[in-house]
Short mmCIF file of C-alpha atoms and ligand atoms in Angstrom, two decimals:
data_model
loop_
_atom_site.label_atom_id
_atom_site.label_comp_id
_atom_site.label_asym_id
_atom_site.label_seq_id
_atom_site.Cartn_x
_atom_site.Cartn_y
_atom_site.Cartn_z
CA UNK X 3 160.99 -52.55 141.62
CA UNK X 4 159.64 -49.69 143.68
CA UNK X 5 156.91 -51.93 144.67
CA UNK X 6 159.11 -54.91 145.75
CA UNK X 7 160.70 -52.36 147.93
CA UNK X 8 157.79 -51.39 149.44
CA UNK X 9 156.65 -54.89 150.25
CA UNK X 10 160.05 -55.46 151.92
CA UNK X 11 159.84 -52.64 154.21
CA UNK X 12 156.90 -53.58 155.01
CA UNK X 13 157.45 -57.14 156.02
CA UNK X 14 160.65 -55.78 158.28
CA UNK X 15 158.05 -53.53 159.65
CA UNK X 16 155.93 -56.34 160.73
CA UNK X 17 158.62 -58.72 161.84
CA UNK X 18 160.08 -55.93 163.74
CA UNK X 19 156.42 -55.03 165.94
CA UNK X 20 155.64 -58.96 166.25
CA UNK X 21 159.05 -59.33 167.85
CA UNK X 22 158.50 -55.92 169.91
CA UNK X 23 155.04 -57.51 170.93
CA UNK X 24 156.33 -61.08 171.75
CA UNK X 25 159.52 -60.26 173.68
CA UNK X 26 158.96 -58.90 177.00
CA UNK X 27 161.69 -58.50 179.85
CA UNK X 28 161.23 -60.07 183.02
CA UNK X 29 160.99 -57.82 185.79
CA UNK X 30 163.71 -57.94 188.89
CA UNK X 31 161.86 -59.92 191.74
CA UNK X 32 161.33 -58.49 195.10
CA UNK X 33 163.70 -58.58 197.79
CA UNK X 34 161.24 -58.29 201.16
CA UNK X 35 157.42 -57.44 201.02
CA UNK X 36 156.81 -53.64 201.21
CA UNK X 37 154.34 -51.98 203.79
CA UNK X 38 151.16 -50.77 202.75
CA UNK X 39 148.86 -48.12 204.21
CA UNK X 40 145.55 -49.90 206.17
CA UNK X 41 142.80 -47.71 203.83
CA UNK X 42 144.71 -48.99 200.55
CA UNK X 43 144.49 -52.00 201.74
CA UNK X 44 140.59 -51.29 202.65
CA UNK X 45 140.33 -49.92 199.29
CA UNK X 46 141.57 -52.75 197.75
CA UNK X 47 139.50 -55.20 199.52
CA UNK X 48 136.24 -53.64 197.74
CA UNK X 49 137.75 -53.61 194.05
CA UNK X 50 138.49 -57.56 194.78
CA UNK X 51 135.23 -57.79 195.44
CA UNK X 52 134.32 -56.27 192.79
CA UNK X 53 136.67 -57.57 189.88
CA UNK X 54 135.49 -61.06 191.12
CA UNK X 55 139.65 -62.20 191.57
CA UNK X 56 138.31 -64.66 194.81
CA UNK X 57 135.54 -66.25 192.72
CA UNK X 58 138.53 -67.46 189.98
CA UNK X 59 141.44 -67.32 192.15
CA UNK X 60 139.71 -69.81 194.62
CA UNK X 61 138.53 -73.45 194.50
CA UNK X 62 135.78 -74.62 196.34
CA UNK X 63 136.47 -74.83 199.75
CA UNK X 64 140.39 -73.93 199.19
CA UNK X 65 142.23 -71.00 200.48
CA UNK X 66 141.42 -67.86 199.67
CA UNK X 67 143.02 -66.14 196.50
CA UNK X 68 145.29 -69.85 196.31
CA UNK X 69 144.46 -70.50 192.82
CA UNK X 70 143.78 -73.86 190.97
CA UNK X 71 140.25 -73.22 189.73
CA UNK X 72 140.02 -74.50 186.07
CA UNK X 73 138.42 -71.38 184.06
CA UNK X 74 136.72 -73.48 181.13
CA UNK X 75 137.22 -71.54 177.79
CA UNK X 76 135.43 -73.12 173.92
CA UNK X 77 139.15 -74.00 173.53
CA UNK X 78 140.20 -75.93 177.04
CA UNK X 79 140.89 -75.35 180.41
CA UNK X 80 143.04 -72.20 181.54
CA UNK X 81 143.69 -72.81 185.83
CA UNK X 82 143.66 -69.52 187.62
CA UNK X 83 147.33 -68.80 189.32
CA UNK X 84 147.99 -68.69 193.04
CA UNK X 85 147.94 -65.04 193.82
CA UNK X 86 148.96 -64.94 197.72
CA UNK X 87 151.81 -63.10 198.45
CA UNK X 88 154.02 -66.75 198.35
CA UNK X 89 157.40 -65.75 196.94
CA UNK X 90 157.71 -69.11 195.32
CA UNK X 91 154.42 -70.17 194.03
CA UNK X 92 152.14 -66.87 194.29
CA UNK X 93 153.01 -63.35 193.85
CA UNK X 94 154.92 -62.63 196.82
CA UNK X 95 158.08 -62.00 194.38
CA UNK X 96 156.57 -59.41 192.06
CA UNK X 97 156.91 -55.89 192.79
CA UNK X 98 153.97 -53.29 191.57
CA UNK X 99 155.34 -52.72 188.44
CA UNK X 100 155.13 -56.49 187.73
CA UNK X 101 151.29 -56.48 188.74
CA UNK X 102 150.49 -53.61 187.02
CA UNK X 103 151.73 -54.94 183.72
CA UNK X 104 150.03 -58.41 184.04
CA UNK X 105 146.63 -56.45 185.30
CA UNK X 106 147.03 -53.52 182.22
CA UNK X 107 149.19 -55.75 179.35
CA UNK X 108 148.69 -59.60 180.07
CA UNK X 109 152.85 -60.04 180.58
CA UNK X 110 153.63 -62.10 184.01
CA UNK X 111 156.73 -60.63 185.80
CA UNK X 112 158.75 -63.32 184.21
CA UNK X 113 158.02 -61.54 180.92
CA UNK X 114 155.07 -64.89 179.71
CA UNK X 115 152.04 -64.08 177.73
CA UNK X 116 149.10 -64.79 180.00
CA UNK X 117 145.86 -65.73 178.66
CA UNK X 118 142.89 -63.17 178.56
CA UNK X 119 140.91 -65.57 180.48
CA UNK X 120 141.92 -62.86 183.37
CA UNK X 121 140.18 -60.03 182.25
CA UNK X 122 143.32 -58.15 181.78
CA UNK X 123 141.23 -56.52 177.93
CA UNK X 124 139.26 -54.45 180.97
CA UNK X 125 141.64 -53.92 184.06
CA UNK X 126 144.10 -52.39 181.43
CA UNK X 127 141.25 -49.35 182.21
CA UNK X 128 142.06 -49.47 185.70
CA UNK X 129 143.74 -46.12 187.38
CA UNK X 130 146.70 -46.16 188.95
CA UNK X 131 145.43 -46.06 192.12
CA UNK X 132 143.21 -48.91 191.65
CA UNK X 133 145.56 -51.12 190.85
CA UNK X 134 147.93 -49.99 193.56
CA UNK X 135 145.03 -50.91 195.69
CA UNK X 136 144.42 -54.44 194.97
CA UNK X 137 148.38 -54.98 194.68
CA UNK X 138 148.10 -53.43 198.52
CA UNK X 139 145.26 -56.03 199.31
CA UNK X 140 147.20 -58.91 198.05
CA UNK X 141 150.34 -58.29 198.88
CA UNK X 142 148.92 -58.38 202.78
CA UNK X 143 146.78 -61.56 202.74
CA UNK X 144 148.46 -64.71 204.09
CA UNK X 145 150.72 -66.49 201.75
CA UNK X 146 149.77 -70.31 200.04
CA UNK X 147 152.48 -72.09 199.61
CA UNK X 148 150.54 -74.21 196.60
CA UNK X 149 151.57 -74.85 192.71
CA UNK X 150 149.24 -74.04 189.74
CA UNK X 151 148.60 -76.93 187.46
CA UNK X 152 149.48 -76.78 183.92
CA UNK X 153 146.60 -75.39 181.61
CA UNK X 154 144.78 -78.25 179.50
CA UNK X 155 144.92 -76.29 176.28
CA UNK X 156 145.49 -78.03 173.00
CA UNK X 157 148.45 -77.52 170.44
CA UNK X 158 149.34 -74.95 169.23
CA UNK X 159 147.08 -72.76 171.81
CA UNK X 160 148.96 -74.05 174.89
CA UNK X 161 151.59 -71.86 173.25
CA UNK X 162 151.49 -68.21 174.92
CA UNK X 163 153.29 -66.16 172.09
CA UNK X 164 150.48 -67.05 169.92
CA UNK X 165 149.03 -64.48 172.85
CA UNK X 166 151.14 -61.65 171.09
CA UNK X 167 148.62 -61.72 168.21
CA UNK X 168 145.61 -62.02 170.07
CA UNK X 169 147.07 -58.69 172.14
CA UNK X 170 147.88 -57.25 168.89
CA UNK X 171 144.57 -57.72 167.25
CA UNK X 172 142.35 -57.23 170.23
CA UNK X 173 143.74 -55.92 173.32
CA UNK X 174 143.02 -51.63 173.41
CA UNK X 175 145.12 -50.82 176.29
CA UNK X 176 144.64 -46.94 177.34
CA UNK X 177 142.68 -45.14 180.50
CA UNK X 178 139.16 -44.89 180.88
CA UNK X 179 137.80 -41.86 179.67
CA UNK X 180 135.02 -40.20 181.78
CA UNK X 181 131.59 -39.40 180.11
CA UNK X 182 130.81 -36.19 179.77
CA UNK X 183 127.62 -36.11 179.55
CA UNK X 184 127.17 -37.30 183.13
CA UNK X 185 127.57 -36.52 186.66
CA UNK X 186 131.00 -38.05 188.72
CA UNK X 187 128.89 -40.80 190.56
CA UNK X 188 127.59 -41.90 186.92
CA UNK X 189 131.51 -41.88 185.96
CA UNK X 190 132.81 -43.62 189.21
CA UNK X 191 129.78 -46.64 188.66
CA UNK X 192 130.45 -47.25 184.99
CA UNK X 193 134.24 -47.11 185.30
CA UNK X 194 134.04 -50.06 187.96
CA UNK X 195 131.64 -51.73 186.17
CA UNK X 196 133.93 -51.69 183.18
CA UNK X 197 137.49 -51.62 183.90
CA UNK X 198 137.00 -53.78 187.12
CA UNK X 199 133.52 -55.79 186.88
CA UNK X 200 134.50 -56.72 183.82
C1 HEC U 325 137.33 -64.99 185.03
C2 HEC U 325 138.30 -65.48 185.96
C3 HEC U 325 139.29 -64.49 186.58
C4 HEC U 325 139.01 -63.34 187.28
C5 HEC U 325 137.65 -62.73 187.57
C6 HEC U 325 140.30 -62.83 187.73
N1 HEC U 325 141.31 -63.62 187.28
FE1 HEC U 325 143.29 -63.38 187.61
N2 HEC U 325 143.71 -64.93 186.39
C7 HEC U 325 142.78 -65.80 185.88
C8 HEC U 325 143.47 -66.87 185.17
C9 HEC U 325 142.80 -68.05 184.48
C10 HEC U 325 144.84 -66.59 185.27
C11 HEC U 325 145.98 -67.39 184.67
C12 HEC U 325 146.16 -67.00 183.22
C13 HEC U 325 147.26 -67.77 182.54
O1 HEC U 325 147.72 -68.79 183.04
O2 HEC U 325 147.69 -67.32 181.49
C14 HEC U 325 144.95 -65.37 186.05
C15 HEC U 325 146.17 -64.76 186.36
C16 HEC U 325 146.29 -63.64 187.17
C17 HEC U 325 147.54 -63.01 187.51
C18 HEC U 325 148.92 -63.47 187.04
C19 HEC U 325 149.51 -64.33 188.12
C20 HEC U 325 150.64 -65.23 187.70
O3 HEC U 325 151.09 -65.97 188.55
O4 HEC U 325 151.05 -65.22 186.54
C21 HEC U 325 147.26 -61.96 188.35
C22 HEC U 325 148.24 -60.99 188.99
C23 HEC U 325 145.83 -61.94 188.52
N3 HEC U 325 145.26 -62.96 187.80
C24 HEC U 325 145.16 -61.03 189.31
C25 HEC U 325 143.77 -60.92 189.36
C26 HEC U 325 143.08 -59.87 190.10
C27 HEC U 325 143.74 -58.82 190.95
C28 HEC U 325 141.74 -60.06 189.87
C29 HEC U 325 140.57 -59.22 190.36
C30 HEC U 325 140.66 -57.78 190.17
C31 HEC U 325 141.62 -61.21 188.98
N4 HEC U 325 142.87 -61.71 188.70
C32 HEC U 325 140.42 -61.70 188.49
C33 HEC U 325 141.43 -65.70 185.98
C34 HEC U 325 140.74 -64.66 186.58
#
């Protein structure tokens, strides 16, 4: 008896975080595109460069940070997103909190899983500050007006809340913790190596 009962709070336990992990709210769009200061911007200019988000977020010869590049992954193709500042088909409707959480938790603003082909398992290390940055950066290049195409991805992987699991299994989210054992400049290189070099 006792045991049965412990089996069934466990299973309410579990049903209760996979629905906490699945369900996400979407987050209120934009009204008008804030002002950033010029060194943010700066700043964020050099962690694009060096998180890579042009080389994916760009097809050959397209516009810059447009999206559309297929990404291929052992399972199919995942296209990177537009990420211009175009309130309809880029970002240009998501406010910081809505970047932060798809750069740190892999949740779009509309509250979708997206898939960890963006290296959201190491940006979830960026600071604060960093990710302000590249929001900053993005927020002030030119908007695309240009659609993503769907994602060739077999069934059942084409379906995101499968996503939850993989987050739930895999995903560490947290700050990166300085070593110790070594100097700030070692700490500065090895935190943008990890948490945005990926
Ligand atoms: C290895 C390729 C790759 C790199 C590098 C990369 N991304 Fe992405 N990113 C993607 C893919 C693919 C998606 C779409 C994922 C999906 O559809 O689930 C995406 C989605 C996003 C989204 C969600 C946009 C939306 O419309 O849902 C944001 C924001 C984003 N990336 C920002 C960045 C930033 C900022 C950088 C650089 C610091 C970056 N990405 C680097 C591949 C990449």
């Amino acid at each position: 008896m006792a045991n049965k009962r412990i089996a069934g709070i466990i299973a309410v336990l579990l049903i209760g975080s996979g629905c906490a992990a699945v369900w996400h709210p979407s987050i209120a769009p934009l009204a008008a595109r804030p002002a950033f200061p010029t060194e943010q911007i700066a700043r964020g200019a050099e962690l694009a460069a060096v998180g890579d988000c042009a080389v994916c977020h760009t097809v050959s010869q397209g516009r810059p940070y447009a999206g559309g590049r297929g990404v291929p992954t052992p399972f199919g193709t995942v296209y990177a997103t537009n990420i211009t500042p175009d309130p309809d088909t880029g970002i240009g409707q998501w406010s910081e909190a809505a970047f932060q959480r798809a750069m740190r938790d892999g949740i779009d603003r509309a509250g979708r899983h997206l898939y960890p082909v963006l290296p959201y398992p190491h940006f979830t290390r960026a600071s604060d500050d960093d990710i302000a940055a590249l929001y900053a950066f993005l927020m002030t290049r030119a908007p695309v007006h240009q659609t993503t195409r769907a994602n060739d991805l077999p069934f059942p992987l084409d379906n995101r809340v499968l996503l939850a699991g993989w987050n739930l299994l895999y995903l560490n989210t947290g700050p990166w913790h300085p070593d110790p054992a070594h100097d700030a400049d070692w700490n500065r290189g090895a935190y943008l190596i990890e948490a945005i070099g990926h």
